[in-house]
C-alpha cells in the first residue's frame, strides 16, 4: 500500500491506496502549517493521522510500501528541511518515504502526475508544473505579500471592502450584512476587535471569511463579485508564467488543471477559464490532492526518483 499526505492551511488529509491505485482508507487531522505555530506541531499531527488511517485499513505503519508527505511551506525555510525530512521516520518506523511541498499533491492529483501545470487555491495559493525534467512553481509567496487568488487573499479584500462600506467610501452592499451576521457584530468597527484582537490575525480564520465574500457575491454584491473575478485572473497569470518558464510554448496545448476549495466558486472558476484565453488544454481535476499524494508515493517507489 502507498500513503499520501496532503498538508493544507486548514487540515491535513491522509490517503492510503492499494497497488491498483484504489483508495483503501483516508483520515483528516489538524493543519501542519507550522510557520506561525512552530515545527513542533507537525509530528503529533502526522502521528495521529498515520495511526488513524492504518487502524482503518487494519495495517501497521511499517507495512506501508512507500509514503509521500506534502508539507505546506516545505523548502521555503531551508534550515527546516532536514528537520521536516526526519519527522516521518519516527511516525512510520521506516525510511521508505519522501517529503516535499504540498503543491506536488495538487499537481499529482489533478493531472495524474503527468506533465502539465496545476494551480492550487485553498487557504494559500501556488502553481506547480512539470515538463519532462523541468519543474517550476509560481506564486505561493505567503499571505502577507503574495498568495493571490487564495481564500486568505479574497478574505482580506472582502474585509477591505467591508471597511469602505462602513465609512461610505463604497456603496453599502450585501457583503456588509453577510459579514455582520457571520461575525455577530453590533457595530461595523467591532470587526477590528474580532480580526486583529480576538483572532490575532489568525491565517485560517481570516481565510474562512472568503465564503462570506462568495455568499455576498451570490446575493448581488458587486465588490465581492469583482474580488472573485480578479482572483481568477491572478491564478491564470500564474499559469502563463509557468508555461513560459517550463518551455511549454509550442503545440500540443499544455495540460492545465486546478485544485483547492476556492475553485468551488463558479465566479472564480469562470474568470480563471476565461483568462486562460483558450490557449491551454484545460482538464477537470482527476483526483483530490491527498489521493494525488498517494499516487506520487507509488510513482516514487516504482519509477525513477525525481
Ligand atoms: N465557494 C467558496 N467560496 C469562497 N471560498 C471558499 C469556497 N469554498 C471553500 N472556500 C475556502 O477555501 C479554503 C479551504 O480550501 P482547501 O481545503 O483547499 O484549503 P487547504 O487545503 O486547507 O489550504 P492550502 O492547500 O492552501 O494549504 C477555506 O479558507 C474556505 O474559506
Short mmCIF file of C-alpha atoms and ligand atoms in Angstrom, two decimals:
data_model
loop_
_atom_site.label_atom_id
_atom_site.label_comp_id
_atom_site.label_asym_id
_atom_site.label_seq_id
_atom_site.Cartn_x
_atom_site.Cartn_y
_atom_site.Cartn_z
CA UNK A 1 0.00 0.00 0.00
CA UNK A 2 1.02 3.61 -0.55
CA UNK A 3 0.33 6.56 1.74
CA UNK A 4 -0.21 10.13 0.60
CA UNK A 5 -0.38 13.07 2.97
CA UNK A 6 -1.65 16.46 1.81
CA UNK A 7 -0.90 19.21 4.31
CA UNK A 8 -3.18 22.23 3.86
CA UNK A 9 -3.71 25.51 5.65
CA UNK A 10 -6.90 24.30 7.33
CA UNK A 11 -6.43 20.50 7.56
CA UNK A 12 -4.12 17.58 6.78
CA UNK A 13 -5.59 14.80 4.62
CA UNK A 14 -4.25 11.21 4.64
CA UNK A 15 -5.00 8.69 1.89
CA UNK A 16 -3.94 5.06 1.63
CA UNK A 17 -4.16 3.34 -1.76
CA UNK A 18 -3.53 -0.23 -2.88
CA UNK A 19 -1.35 -1.45 -5.76
CA UNK A 20 -4.16 -0.71 -8.23
CA UNK A 21 -4.46 2.90 -7.05
CA UNK A 22 -7.82 2.31 -5.31
CA UNK A 23 -8.45 4.12 -2.01
CA UNK A 24 -8.31 1.80 1.00
CA UNK A 25 -8.61 4.32 3.84
CA UNK A 26 -8.50 8.04 4.49
CA UNK A 27 -8.29 10.35 7.51
CA UNK A 28 -8.20 14.05 8.36
CA UNK A 29 -6.37 15.87 11.13
CA UNK A 30 -5.49 19.47 12.01
CA UNK A 31 -3.28 21.63 9.81
CA UNK A 32 0.53 21.28 9.83
CA UNK A 33 1.06 24.82 8.52
CA UNK A 34 3.84 25.41 11.02
CA UNK A 35 5.36 28.79 10.12
CA UNK A 36 3.47 30.69 12.84
CA UNK A 37 2.96 27.85 15.34
CA UNK A 38 6.43 26.26 15.25
CA UNK A 39 7.73 22.99 13.79
CA UNK A 40 6.87 21.05 16.97
CA UNK A 41 3.21 20.91 15.93
CA UNK A 42 4.00 18.73 12.90
CA UNK A 43 5.00 15.34 14.35
CA UNK A 44 1.98 14.75 16.66
CA UNK A 45 -0.43 15.66 13.85
CA UNK A 46 1.28 13.28 11.43
CA UNK A 47 1.37 10.55 14.10
CA UNK A 48 -2.39 10.87 14.72
CA UNK A 49 -3.26 10.79 11.02
CA UNK A 50 -0.99 7.83 10.22
CA UNK A 51 -2.36 5.89 13.23
CA UNK A 52 -5.95 6.61 12.17
CA UNK A 53 -5.52 5.68 8.52
CA UNK A 54 -3.59 2.49 9.39
CA UNK A 55 -6.16 1.45 12.01
CA UNK A 56 -8.92 1.86 9.49
CA UNK A 57 -7.01 -0.29 6.94
CA UNK A 58 -6.01 -2.81 9.68
CA UNK A 59 -2.29 -2.50 8.91
CA UNK A 60 0.79 -1.27 10.80
CA UNK A 61 2.66 1.86 9.59
CA UNK A 62 5.70 -0.32 8.82
CA UNK A 63 3.55 -2.31 6.33
CA UNK A 64 3.28 0.73 4.01
CA UNK A 65 5.43 0.27 0.91
CA UNK A 66 6.16 3.97 0.36
CA UNK A 67 4.77 7.34 1.55
CA UNK A 68 4.77 10.91 0.36
CA UNK A 69 4.32 13.78 2.83
CA UNK A 70 3.24 17.06 1.20
CA UNK A 71 4.06 19.73 3.77
CA UNK A 72 2.98 23.38 3.46
CA UNK A 73 5.99 25.74 3.19
CA UNK A 74 8.40 22.80 2.67
CA UNK A 75 11.55 24.16 1.01
CA UNK A 76 10.83 27.77 1.89
CA UNK A 77 12.81 27.87 5.15
CA UNK A 78 15.94 25.96 4.18
CA UNK A 79 17.06 25.34 7.77
CA UNK A 80 13.81 23.46 8.44
CA UNK A 81 14.17 20.99 5.55
CA UNK A 82 16.38 18.41 7.33
CA UNK A 83 14.14 18.57 10.42
CA UNK A 84 10.98 18.03 8.34
CA UNK A 85 12.65 15.25 6.35
CA UNK A 86 13.43 13.40 9.59
CA UNK A 87 9.95 13.60 11.17
CA UNK A 88 8.09 10.79 9.31
CA UNK A 89 10.80 8.24 10.28
CA UNK A 90 9.63 8.37 13.90
CA UNK A 91 5.99 8.14 12.85
CA UNK A 92 6.35 5.29 10.32
CA UNK A 93 9.28 3.40 11.81
CA UNK A 94 10.80 3.12 8.29
CA UNK A 95 12.73 5.34 5.87
CA UNK A 96 10.53 4.45 2.88
CA UNK A 97 9.12 7.92 2.37
CA UNK A 98 9.80 11.31 0.85
CA UNK A 99 8.79 14.81 1.99
CA UNK A 100 8.07 17.69 -0.40
CA UNK A 101 5.97 20.80 -0.79
CA UNK A 102 2.19 20.24 -0.67
CA UNK A 103 1.89 21.86 -4.13
CA UNK A 104 3.02 18.49 -5.54
CA UNK A 105 -0.12 16.80 -4.10
CA UNK A 106 -2.48 19.07 -6.05
CA UNK A 107 -0.47 18.63 -9.24
CA UNK A 108 -0.23 14.84 -8.91
CA UNK A 109 -3.94 14.55 -8.15
CA UNK A 110 -5.32 16.90 -10.77
CA UNK A 111 -3.16 15.71 -13.66
CA UNK A 112 -2.42 12.15 -12.55
CA UNK A 113 1.27 13.12 -12.08
CA UNK A 114 1.64 13.74 -15.83
CA UNK A 115 3.35 16.75 -17.46
CA UNK A 116 1.40 19.99 -17.16
CA UNK A 117 0.55 22.78 -14.75
CA UNK A 118 -1.76 22.72 -11.72
CA UNK A 119 -2.91 25.75 -9.74
CA UNK A 120 -3.87 25.34 -6.08
CA UNK A 121 -6.13 27.91 -4.42
CA UNK A 122 -7.08 26.93 -0.89
CA UNK A 123 -6.08 28.87 2.21
CA UNK A 124 -3.00 29.93 0.23
CA UNK A 125 -2.27 29.66 -3.50
CA UNK A 126 0.51 28.37 -5.71
CA UNK A 127 1.03 26.91 -9.19
CA UNK A 128 3.27 23.93 -9.86
CA UNK A 129 4.20 22.32 -13.13
CA UNK A 130 6.48 19.74 -14.64
CA UNK A 131 7.65 19.36 -18.24
CA UNK A 132 9.97 16.38 -18.53
CA UNK A 133 12.90 17.12 -16.23
CA UNK A 134 11.87 20.73 -15.69
CA UNK A 135 9.93 21.60 -12.53
CA UNK A 136 8.69 25.04 -11.58
CA UNK A 137 6.45 26.92 -9.16
CA UNK A 138 4.78 30.34 -9.38
CA UNK A 139 3.03 32.29 -6.62
CA UNK A 140 2.92 30.91 -3.08
CA UNK A 141 4.87 33.80 -1.54
CA UNK A 142 2.73 33.79 1.61
CA UNK A 143 -0.29 35.70 2.82
CA UNK A 144 1.44 38.99 3.66
CA UNK A 145 2.51 39.95 0.13
CA UNK A 146 1.52 37.01 -2.08
CA UNK A 147 -0.92 34.07 -2.35
CA UNK A 148 -3.02 35.91 -4.94
CA UNK A 149 -6.41 34.36 -5.60
CA UNK A 150 -6.32 32.31 -2.36
CA UNK A 151 -9.03 32.25 0.32
CA UNK A 152 -6.87 34.49 2.52
CA UNK A 153 -6.31 36.98 -0.32
CA UNK A 154 -10.05 37.05 -1.15
CA UNK A 155 -11.00 37.42 2.53
CA UNK A 156 -8.58 40.33 3.07
CA UNK A 157 -10.05 42.10 0.06
CA UNK A 158 -13.54 41.39 1.37
CA UNK A 159 -12.62 42.86 4.76
CA UNK A 160 -11.20 45.91 2.99
CA UNK A 161 -14.44 46.38 1.02
CA UNK A 162 -16.40 45.99 4.29
CA UNK A 163 -14.36 48.80 5.86
CA UNK A 164 -15.04 51.04 2.87
CA UNK A 165 -18.76 50.26 3.03
CA UNK A 166 -18.61 51.02 6.75
CA UNK A 167 -17.40 54.60 6.33
CA UNK A 168 -19.04 55.41 2.98
CA UNK A 169 -16.14 55.02 0.54
CA UNK A 170 -18.09 52.22 -1.19
CA UNK A 171 -21.87 51.89 -1.53
CA UNK A 172 -23.18 49.52 1.14
CA UNK A 173 -23.88 46.12 -0.46
CA UNK A 174 -24.92 42.65 0.78
CA UNK A 175 -21.33 41.98 1.98
CA UNK A 176 -21.88 44.31 4.94
CA UNK A 177 -24.85 42.30 6.22
CA UNK A 178 -23.26 38.93 5.46
CA UNK A 179 -20.11 39.77 7.46
CA UNK A 180 -22.05 41.42 10.29
CA UNK A 181 -24.21 38.31 10.66
CA UNK A 182 -21.25 35.89 10.30
CA UNK A 183 -19.21 37.65 12.99
CA UNK A 184 -22.18 38.64 15.15
CA UNK A 185 -21.21 42.32 15.07
CA UNK A 186 -23.33 45.02 16.71
CA UNK A 187 -21.24 47.77 15.08
CA UNK A 188 -19.09 47.75 11.90
CA UNK A 189 -15.95 48.90 13.73
CA UNK A 190 -16.16 45.86 16.04
CA UNK A 191 -14.63 43.86 13.16
CA UNK A 192 -11.23 45.34 14.15
CA UNK A 193 -11.62 43.80 17.62
CA UNK A 194 -12.56 40.40 16.13
CA UNK A 195 -9.88 40.10 13.42
CA UNK A 196 -6.91 41.88 14.98
CA UNK A 197 -7.53 41.46 18.70
CA UNK A 198 -9.50 38.25 19.30
CA UNK A 199 -8.19 36.30 16.28
CA UNK A 200 -4.75 37.92 16.39
CA UNK A 201 -4.76 37.89 12.56
CA UNK A 202 -5.10 34.06 12.51
CA UNK A 203 -4.48 32.97 8.90
CA UNK A 204 -7.06 30.16 8.67
CA UNK A 205 -9.81 32.11 10.49
CA UNK A 206 -9.37 35.07 8.17
CA UNK A 207 -9.27 32.79 5.10
CA UNK A 208 -12.59 31.20 6.13
CA UNK A 209 -14.24 34.59 5.50
CA UNK A 210 -13.74 34.03 1.77
CA UNK A 211 -17.01 32.05 1.86
CA UNK A 212 -18.73 35.24 3.11
CA UNK A 213 -17.39 37.02 0.01
CA UNK A 214 -18.86 34.25 -2.18
CA UNK A 215 -22.17 34.40 -0.34
CA UNK A 216 -22.30 38.19 -0.76
CA UNK A 217 -21.45 37.90 -4.48
CA UNK A 218 -24.32 35.41 -4.88
CA UNK A 219 -26.58 37.96 -3.18
CA UNK A 220 -25.61 40.59 -5.77
CA UNK A 221 -22.67 42.34 -4.06
CA UNK A 222 -20.66 43.84 -6.94
CA UNK A 223 -17.49 44.49 -4.91
CA UNK A 224 -17.41 40.81 -3.85
CA UNK A 225 -18.02 39.58 -7.40
CA UNK A 226 -15.14 41.79 -8.62
CA UNK A 227 -12.82 40.31 -5.98
CA UNK A 228 -13.62 36.74 -7.08
CA UNK A 229 -13.14 37.60 -10.76
CA UNK A 230 -9.81 39.25 -10.00
CA UNK A 231 -8.79 36.14 -8.04
CA UNK A 232 -9.44 34.02 -11.16
CA UNK A 233 -7.30 36.38 -13.28
CA UNK A 234 -4.44 36.27 -10.76
CA UNK A 235 -4.48 32.46 -10.75
CA UNK A 236 -4.44 32.39 -14.56
CA UNK A 237 -1.42 34.74 -14.53
CA UNK A 238 0.47 32.06 -12.59
CA UNK A 239 -0.28 29.55 -15.38
CA UNK A 240 1.00 31.92 -18.10
CA UNK A 241 4.24 32.45 -16.14
CA UNK A 242 4.73 28.71 -15.53
CA UNK A 243 4.15 27.93 -19.22
CA UNK A 244 6.98 30.30 -20.17
CA UNK A 245 9.40 29.04 -17.51
CA UNK A 246 8.73 25.39 -18.32
CA UNK A 247 9.33 25.98 -22.02
CA UNK A 248 5.83 24.86 -22.91
CA UNK A 249 5.36 27.37 -25.69
CA UNK A 250 4.74 25.12 -28.66
CA UNK A 251 1.78 22.83 -29.52
CA UNK A 252 0.27 20.45 -28.43
CA UNK A 253 -1.63 22.59 -25.90
CA UNK A 254 -0.29 22.41 -22.35
CA UNK A 255 -2.43 20.42 -19.88
CA UNK A 256 -3.67 22.72 -17.09
CA UNK A 257 -5.78 21.81 -14.08
CA UNK A 258 -6.72 23.16 -10.65
CA UNK A 259 -7.32 22.13 -7.03
CA UNK A 260 -8.36 23.68 -3.73
CA UNK A 261 -11.51 25.00 -2.15
CA UNK A 262 -11.55 28.40 -3.92
CA UNK A 263 -12.31 26.74 -7.25
CA UNK A 264 -15.74 25.74 -5.91
CA UNK A 265 -16.65 29.40 -6.52
CA UNK A 266 -18.20 29.39 -10.04
CA UNK A 267 -17.36 33.11 -10.45
CA UNK A 268 -13.68 32.48 -9.75
CA UNK A 269 -13.52 29.34 -11.92
CA UNK A 270 -15.23 31.09 -14.87
CA UNK A 271 -12.86 34.04 -14.64
CA UNK A 272 -9.88 31.64 -14.43
CA UNK A 273 -11.05 29.76 -17.52
CA UNK A 274 -11.67 32.98 -19.49
CA UNK A 275 -8.29 34.44 -18.56
CA UNK A 276 -6.54 31.38 -19.97
CA UNK A 277 -7.72 32.59 -23.40
CA UNK A 278 -8.27 29.07 -24.77
CA UNK A 279 -4.50 28.64 -25.00
CA UNK A 280 -4.32 25.51 -22.84
CA UNK A 281 -5.74 22.01 -22.63
CA UNK A 282 -7.87 22.73 -19.54
CA UNK A 283 -8.65 19.46 -17.74
CA UNK A 284 -11.09 18.79 -14.92
CA UNK A 285 -9.09 17.60 -11.88
CA UNK A 286 -8.78 13.80 -11.89
CA UNK A 287 -8.34 13.16 -8.16
CA UNK A 288 -8.22 15.23 -4.96
CA UNK A 289 -4.75 16.23 -3.64
CA UNK A 290 -4.49 13.55 -0.91
CA UNK A 291 -5.17 10.83 -3.48
CA UNK A 292 -2.60 12.57 -5.71
CA UNK A 293 -0.05 12.39 -2.88
CA UNK A 294 -0.60 8.63 -2.61
CA UNK A 295 -0.21 8.18 -6.38
CA UNK A 296 3.00 10.20 -6.18
CA UNK A 297 4.23 7.87 -3.40
CA UNK A 298 3.60 4.91 -5.72
CA UNK A 299 5.48 6.65 -8.50
CA UNK A 300 8.44 7.37 -6.18
CA UNK A 301 8.53 3.72 -5.16
CA UNK A 302 8.32 2.27 -8.66
CA UNK A 303 9.67 4.82 -11.04
CA UNK A 304 12.75 6.99 -11.24
CA UNK A 305 13.32 9.15 -8.17
CA UNK A 306 12.72 12.85 -9.09
N1 LIG B 1 -17.19 28.53 -2.53
C1 LIG B 1 -16.19 29.11 -1.86
N2 LIG B 1 -16.01 30.45 -1.94
C2 LIG B 1 -15.02 31.04 -1.27
N3 LIG B 1 -14.14 30.40 -0.51
C3 LIG B 1 -14.23 29.06 -0.41
C4 LIG B 1 -15.27 28.35 -1.06
N4 LIG B 1 -15.12 27.03 -0.77
C5 LIG B 1 -14.05 26.94 0.05
N5 LIG B 1 -13.50 28.16 0.27
C6 LIG B 1 -12.30 28.48 1.08
O1 LIG B 1 -11.28 27.54 0.76
C7 LIG B 1 -10.46 27.30 1.92
C8 LIG B 1 -10.25 25.81 2.09
O2 LIG B 1 -9.72 25.28 0.88
P1 LIG B 1 -8.79 23.97 0.94
O3 LIG B 1 -9.49 22.89 1.70
O4 LIG B 1 -8.36 23.69 -0.44
O5 LIG B 1 -7.59 24.57 1.81
P2 LIG B 1 -6.35 23.86 2.49
O6 LIG B 1 -6.00 22.59 1.75
O7 LIG B 1 -6.59 23.72 3.94
O8 LIG B 1 -5.26 25.00 2.25
P3 LIG B 1 -3.93 25.08 1.34
O9 LIG B 1 -3.95 23.97 0.32
O10 LIG B 1 -3.94 26.42 0.71
O11 LIG B 1 -2.81 24.97 2.29
C9 LIG B 1 -11.17 27.90 3.12
O12 LIG B 1 -10.44 29.03 3.57
C10 LIG B 1 -12.55 28.31 2.57
O13 LIG B 1 -12.96 29.54 3.15
#
